[in-house]
mmCIF file of C-alpha atoms in Angstrom:
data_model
loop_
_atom_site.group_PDB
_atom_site.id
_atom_site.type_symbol
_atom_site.label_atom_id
_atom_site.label_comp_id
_atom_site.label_asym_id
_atom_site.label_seq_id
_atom_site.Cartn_x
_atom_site.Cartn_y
_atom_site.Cartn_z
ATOM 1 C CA UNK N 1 -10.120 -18.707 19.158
ATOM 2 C CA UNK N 2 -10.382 -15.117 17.918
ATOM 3 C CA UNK N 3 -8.947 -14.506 14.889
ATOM 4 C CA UNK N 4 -8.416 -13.310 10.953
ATOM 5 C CA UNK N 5 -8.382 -15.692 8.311
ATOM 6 C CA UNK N 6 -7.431 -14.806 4.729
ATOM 7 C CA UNK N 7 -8.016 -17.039 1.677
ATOM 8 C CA UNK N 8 -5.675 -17.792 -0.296
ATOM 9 C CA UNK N 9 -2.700 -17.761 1.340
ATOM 10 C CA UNK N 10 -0.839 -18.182 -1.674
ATOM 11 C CA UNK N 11 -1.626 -17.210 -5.703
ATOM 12 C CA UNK N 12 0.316 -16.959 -8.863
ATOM 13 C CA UNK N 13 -2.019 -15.676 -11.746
ATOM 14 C CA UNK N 14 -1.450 -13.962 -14.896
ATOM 15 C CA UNK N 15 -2.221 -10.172 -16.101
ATOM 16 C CA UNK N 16 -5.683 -8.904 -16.578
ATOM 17 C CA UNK N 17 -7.219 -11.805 -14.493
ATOM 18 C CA UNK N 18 -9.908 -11.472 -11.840
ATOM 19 C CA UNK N 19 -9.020 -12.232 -8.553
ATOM 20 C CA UNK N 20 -10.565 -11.854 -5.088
ATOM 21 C CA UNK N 21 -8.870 -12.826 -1.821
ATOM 22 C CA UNK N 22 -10.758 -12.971 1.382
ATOM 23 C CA UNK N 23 -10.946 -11.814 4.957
ATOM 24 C CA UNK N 24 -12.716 -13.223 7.624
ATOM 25 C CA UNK N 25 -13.126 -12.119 11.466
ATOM 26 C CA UNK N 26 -14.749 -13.531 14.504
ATOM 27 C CA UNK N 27 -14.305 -11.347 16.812
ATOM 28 C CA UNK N 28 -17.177 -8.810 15.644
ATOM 29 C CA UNK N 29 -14.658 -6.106 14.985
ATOM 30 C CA UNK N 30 -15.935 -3.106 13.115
ATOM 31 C CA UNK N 31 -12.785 -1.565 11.818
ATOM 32 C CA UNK N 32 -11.212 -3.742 8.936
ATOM 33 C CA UNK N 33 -8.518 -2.740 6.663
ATOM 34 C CA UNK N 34 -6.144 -4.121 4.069
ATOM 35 C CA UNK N 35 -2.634 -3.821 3.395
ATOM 36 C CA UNK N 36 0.106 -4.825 1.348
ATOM 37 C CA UNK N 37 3.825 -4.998 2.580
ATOM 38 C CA UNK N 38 6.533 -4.107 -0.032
ATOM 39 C CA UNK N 39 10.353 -4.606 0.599
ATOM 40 C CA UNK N 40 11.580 -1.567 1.405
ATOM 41 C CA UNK N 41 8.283 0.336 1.618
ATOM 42 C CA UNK N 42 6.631 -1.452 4.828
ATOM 43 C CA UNK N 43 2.994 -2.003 5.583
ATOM 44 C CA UNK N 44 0.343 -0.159 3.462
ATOM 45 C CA UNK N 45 -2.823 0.303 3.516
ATOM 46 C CA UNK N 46 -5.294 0.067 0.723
ATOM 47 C CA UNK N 47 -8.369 0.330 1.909
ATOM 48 C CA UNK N 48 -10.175 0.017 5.112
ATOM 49 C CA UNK N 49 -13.886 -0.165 6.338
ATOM 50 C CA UNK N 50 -15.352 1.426 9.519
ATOM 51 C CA UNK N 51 -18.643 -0.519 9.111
ATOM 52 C CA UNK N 52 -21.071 -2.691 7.381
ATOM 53 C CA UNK N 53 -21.412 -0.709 3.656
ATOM 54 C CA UNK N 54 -18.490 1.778 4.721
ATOM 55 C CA UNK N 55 -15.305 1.884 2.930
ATOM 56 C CA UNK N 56 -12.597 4.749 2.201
ATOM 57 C CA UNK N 57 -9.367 3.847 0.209
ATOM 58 C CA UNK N 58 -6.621 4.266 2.194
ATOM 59 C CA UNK N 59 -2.641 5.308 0.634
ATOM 60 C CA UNK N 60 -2.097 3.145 -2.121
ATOM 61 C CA UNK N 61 -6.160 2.256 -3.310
ATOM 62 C CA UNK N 62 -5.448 2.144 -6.922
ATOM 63 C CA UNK N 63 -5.995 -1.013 -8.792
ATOM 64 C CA UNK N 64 -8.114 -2.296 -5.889
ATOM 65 C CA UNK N 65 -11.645 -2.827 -4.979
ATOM 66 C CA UNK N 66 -12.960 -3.889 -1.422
ATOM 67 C CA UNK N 67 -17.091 -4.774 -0.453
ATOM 68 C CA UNK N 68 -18.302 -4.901 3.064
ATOM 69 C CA UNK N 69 -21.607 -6.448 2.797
ATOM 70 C CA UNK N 70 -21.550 -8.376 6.330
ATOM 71 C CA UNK N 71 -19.610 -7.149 9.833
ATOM 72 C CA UNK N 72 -16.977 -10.252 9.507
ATOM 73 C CA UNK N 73 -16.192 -10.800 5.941
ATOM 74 C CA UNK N 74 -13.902 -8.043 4.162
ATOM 75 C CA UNK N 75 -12.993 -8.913 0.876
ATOM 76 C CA UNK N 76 -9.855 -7.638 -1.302
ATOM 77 C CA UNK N 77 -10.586 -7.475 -5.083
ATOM 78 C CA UNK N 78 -8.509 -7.199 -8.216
ATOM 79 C CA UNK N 79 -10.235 -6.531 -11.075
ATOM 80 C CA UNK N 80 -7.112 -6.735 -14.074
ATOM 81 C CA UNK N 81 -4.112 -7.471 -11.793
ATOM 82 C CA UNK N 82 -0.870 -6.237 -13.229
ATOM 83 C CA UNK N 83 3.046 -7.479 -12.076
ATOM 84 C CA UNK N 84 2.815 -4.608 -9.998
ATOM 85 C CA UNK N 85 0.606 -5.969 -8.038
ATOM 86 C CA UNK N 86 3.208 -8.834 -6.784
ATOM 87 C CA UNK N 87 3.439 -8.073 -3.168
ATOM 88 C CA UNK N 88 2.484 -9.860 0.399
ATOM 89 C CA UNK N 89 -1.482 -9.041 1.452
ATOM 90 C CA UNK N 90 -2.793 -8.604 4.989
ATOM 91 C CA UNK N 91 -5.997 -8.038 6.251
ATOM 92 C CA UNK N 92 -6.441 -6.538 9.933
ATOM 93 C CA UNK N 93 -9.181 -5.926 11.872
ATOM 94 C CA UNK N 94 -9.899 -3.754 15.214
ATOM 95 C CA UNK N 95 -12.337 -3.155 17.724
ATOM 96 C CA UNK N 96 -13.653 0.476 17.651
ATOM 97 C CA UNK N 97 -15.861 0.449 20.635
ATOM 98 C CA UNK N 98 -14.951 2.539 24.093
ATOM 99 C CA UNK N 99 -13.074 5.327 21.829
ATOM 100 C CA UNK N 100 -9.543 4.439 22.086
ATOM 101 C CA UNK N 101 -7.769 2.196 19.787
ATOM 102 C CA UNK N 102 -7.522 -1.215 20.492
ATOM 103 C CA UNK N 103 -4.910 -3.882 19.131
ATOM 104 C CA UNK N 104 -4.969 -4.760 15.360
ATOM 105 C CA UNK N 105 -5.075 -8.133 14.648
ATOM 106 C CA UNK N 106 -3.642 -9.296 11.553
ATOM 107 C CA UNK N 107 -4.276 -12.448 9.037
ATOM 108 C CA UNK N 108 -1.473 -14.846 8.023
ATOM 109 C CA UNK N 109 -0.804 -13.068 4.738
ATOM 110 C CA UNK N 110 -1.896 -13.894 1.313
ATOM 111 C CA UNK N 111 1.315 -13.952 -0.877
ATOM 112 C CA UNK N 112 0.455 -13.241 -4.585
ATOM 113 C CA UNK N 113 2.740 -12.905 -8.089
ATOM 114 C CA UNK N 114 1.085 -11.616 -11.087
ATOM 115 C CA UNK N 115 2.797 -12.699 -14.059
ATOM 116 C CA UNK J 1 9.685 14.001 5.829
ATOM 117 C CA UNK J 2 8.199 10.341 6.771
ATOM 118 C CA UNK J 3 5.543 9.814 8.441
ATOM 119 C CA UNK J 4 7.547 7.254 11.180
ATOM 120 C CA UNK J 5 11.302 6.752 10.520
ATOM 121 C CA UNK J 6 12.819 3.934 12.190
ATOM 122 C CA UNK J 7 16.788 3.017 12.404
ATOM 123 C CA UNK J 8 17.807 1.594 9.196
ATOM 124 C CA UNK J 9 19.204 -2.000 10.459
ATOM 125 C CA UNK J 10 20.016 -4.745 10.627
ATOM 126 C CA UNK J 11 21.196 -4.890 14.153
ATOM 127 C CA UNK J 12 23.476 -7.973 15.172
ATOM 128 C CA UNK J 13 23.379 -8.984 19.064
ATOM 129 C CA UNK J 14 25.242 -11.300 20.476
ATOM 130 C CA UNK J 15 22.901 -12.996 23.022
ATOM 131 C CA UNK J 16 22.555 -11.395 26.491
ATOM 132 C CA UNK J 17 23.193 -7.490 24.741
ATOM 133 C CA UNK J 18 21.052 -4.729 25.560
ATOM 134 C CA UNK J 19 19.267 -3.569 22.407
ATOM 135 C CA UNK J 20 17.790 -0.173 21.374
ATOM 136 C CA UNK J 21 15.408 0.914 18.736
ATOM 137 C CA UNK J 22 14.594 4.332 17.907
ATOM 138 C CA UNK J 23 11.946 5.600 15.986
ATOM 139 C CA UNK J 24 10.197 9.464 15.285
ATOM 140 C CA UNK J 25 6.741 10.676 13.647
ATOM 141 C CA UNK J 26 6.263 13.583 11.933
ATOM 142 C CA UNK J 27 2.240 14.099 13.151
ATOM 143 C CA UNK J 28 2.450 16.075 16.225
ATOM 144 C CA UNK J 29 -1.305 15.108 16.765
ATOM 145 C CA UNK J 30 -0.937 11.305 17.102
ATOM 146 C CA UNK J 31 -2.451 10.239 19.835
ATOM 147 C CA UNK J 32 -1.376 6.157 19.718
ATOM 148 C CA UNK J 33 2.044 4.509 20.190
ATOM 149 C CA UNK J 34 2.533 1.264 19.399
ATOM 150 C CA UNK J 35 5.863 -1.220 19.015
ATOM 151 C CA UNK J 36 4.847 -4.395 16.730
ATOM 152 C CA UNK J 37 7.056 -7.647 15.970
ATOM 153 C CA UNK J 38 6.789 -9.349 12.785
ATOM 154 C CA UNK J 39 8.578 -12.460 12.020
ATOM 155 C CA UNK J 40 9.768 -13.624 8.208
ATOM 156 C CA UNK J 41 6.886 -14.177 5.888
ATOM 157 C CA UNK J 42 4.716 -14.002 8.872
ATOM 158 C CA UNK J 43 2.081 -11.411 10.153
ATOM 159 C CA UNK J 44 2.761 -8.243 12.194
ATOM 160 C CA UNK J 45 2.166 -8.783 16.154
ATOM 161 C CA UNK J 46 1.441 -6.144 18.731
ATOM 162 C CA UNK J 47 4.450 -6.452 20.799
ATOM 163 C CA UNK J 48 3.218 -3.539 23.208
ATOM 164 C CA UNK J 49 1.539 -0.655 23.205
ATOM 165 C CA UNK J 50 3.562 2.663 23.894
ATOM 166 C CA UNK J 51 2.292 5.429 27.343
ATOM 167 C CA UNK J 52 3.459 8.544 28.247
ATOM 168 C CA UNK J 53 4.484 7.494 31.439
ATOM 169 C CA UNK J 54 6.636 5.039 29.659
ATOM 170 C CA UNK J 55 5.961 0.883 30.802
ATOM 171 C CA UNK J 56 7.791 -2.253 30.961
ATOM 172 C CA UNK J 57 6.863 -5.627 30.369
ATOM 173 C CA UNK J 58 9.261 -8.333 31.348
ATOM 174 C CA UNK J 59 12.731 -7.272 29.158
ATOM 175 C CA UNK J 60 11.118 -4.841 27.377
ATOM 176 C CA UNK J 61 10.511 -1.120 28.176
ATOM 177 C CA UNK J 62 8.829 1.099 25.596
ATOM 178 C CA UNK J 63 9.154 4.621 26.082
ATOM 179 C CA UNK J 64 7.421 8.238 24.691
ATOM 180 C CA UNK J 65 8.814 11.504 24.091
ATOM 181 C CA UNK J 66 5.897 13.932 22.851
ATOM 182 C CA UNK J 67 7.871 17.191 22.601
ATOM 183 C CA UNK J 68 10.777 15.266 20.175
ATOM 184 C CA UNK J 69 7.748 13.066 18.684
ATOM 185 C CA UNK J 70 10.219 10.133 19.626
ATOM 186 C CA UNK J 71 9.381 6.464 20.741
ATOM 187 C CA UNK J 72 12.009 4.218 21.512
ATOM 188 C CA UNK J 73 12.227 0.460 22.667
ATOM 189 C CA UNK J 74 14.299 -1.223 24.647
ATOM 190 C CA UNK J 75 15.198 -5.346 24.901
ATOM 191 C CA UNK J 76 17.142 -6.187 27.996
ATOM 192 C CA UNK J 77 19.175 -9.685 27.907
ATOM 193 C CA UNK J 78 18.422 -10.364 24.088
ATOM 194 C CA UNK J 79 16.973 -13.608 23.409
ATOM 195 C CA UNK J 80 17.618 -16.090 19.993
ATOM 196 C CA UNK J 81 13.702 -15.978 20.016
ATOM 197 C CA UNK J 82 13.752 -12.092 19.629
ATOM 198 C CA UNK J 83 15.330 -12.120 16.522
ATOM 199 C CA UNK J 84 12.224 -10.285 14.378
ATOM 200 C CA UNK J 85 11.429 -7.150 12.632
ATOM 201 C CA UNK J 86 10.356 -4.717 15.150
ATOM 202 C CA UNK J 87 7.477 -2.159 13.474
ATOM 203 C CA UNK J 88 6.960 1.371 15.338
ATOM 204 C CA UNK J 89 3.264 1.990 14.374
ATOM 205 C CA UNK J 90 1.971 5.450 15.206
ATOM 206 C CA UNK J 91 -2.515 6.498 15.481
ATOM 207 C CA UNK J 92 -3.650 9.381 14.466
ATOM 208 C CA UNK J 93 -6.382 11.773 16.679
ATOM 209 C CA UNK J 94 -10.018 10.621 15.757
ATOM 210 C CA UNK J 95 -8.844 7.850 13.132
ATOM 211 C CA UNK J 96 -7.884 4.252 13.655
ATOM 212 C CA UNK J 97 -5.727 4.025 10.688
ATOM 213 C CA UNK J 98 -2.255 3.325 11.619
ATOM 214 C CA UNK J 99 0.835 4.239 10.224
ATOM 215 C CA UNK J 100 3.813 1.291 9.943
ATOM 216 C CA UNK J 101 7.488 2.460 9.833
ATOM 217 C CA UNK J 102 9.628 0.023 7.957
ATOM 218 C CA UNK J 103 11.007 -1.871 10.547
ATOM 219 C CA UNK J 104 14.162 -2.314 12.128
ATOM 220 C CA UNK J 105 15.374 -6.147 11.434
ATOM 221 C CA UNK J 106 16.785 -8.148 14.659
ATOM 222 C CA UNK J 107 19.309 -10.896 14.605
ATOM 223 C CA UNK J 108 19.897 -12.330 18.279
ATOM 224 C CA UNK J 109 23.661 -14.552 17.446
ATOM 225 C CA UNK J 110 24.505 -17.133 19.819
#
């Protein structure tokens, strides 16, 4: 079954504590992003990855870190997460092939609180 | 001016009622049109994507305007089960990033 897992799906930590959540995909996408949804600000994104080794922050990067070592794993990192942080996570992920864009498929969500 | 504005919500149906969501983007180049369903606490969904030509799929019809940079969607004989947040999501020329409008919440009342 093709789809996007993210780990955890939930999280409550504490300021200034290291944290990495990830993303996995099997359907050999190349484009992966992250987002985080906000009430009353939607979906956005944070970073996303075109490729193996190729990341660009997207409109709200600060405070976040992502890696891209390998074509299905996409990993969101928090190096000192702060209460502002508190939000609902989702990983997507695309095929880029054939030049038009294809459907994003999304992970359940990874709901964290930073206390 | 935002990127994609949708109606502000929430809309209450009574089941059977004809539904429409609006929604417009400010980037006269975007090139992809898409209408996405979310449900609470759960992950966004690609509902269907959005043509020129305008297209249908069972009790929903999606449809472009390019000149007013204007999408709208349309839900014929609401259904309990459609009772969602319904994302417009707009592509940009040459990128694959996507940009989410807030969503328009749904309640379908029996």
């Amino acid at each position: 079954e093709a789809q996007v897992t993210q780990n955890p799906r939930y999280l409550i930590t504490v300021t200034g504590k290291k944290l990495t959540v990830t993303c996995s995909q099997n359907m050999n996408h190349e484009y992966m992003s992250w987002y985080r949804q906000d009430p009353g600000l939607g979906l956005r994104q944070i970073y996303y990855s075109m490729n193996v080794e190729v990341t660009d922050k997207g409109d709200v990067p600060e405070g976040y870190k992502v890696s891209r070592k390998e074509k299905r794993n996409f990993p969101l990192i928090l190096e000192s997460p702060s209460p502002n942080q508190t939000s609902l996570y989702f990983c997507a992920s695309t095929r880029t092939s054939g030049g038009s864009y294809n459907e994003q498929f999304f992970g359940p969500g990874t709901r964290l609180t930073v206390l | 001016r935002k990127e994609v504005e949708q109606d502000p919500g929430p809309f209450n149906v009574p089941e059977g009622a004809t539904v429409a969501f609006n929604c417009t983007y400010s980037n006269s180049a975007s090139q992809s049109f898409f209408w996405y369903r979310q449900d609470c606490r759960k992950e966004p969904k690609l509902l269907m994507s959005v043509y020129s030509s305008g297209n249908e799929d069972g009790r929903f019809t999606a449809q472009l305007n390019r000149a007013s940079q204007y999408i709208s969607l349309l839900i014929r004989d609401s259904k309990l089960s459609d009772s969602a947040t319904y994302l417009c999501v707009v592509g940009g020329a040459g990128s694959y990033q996507l940009t989410f409008g807030k969503g328009t919440k749904l309640s379908v009342i029996p």
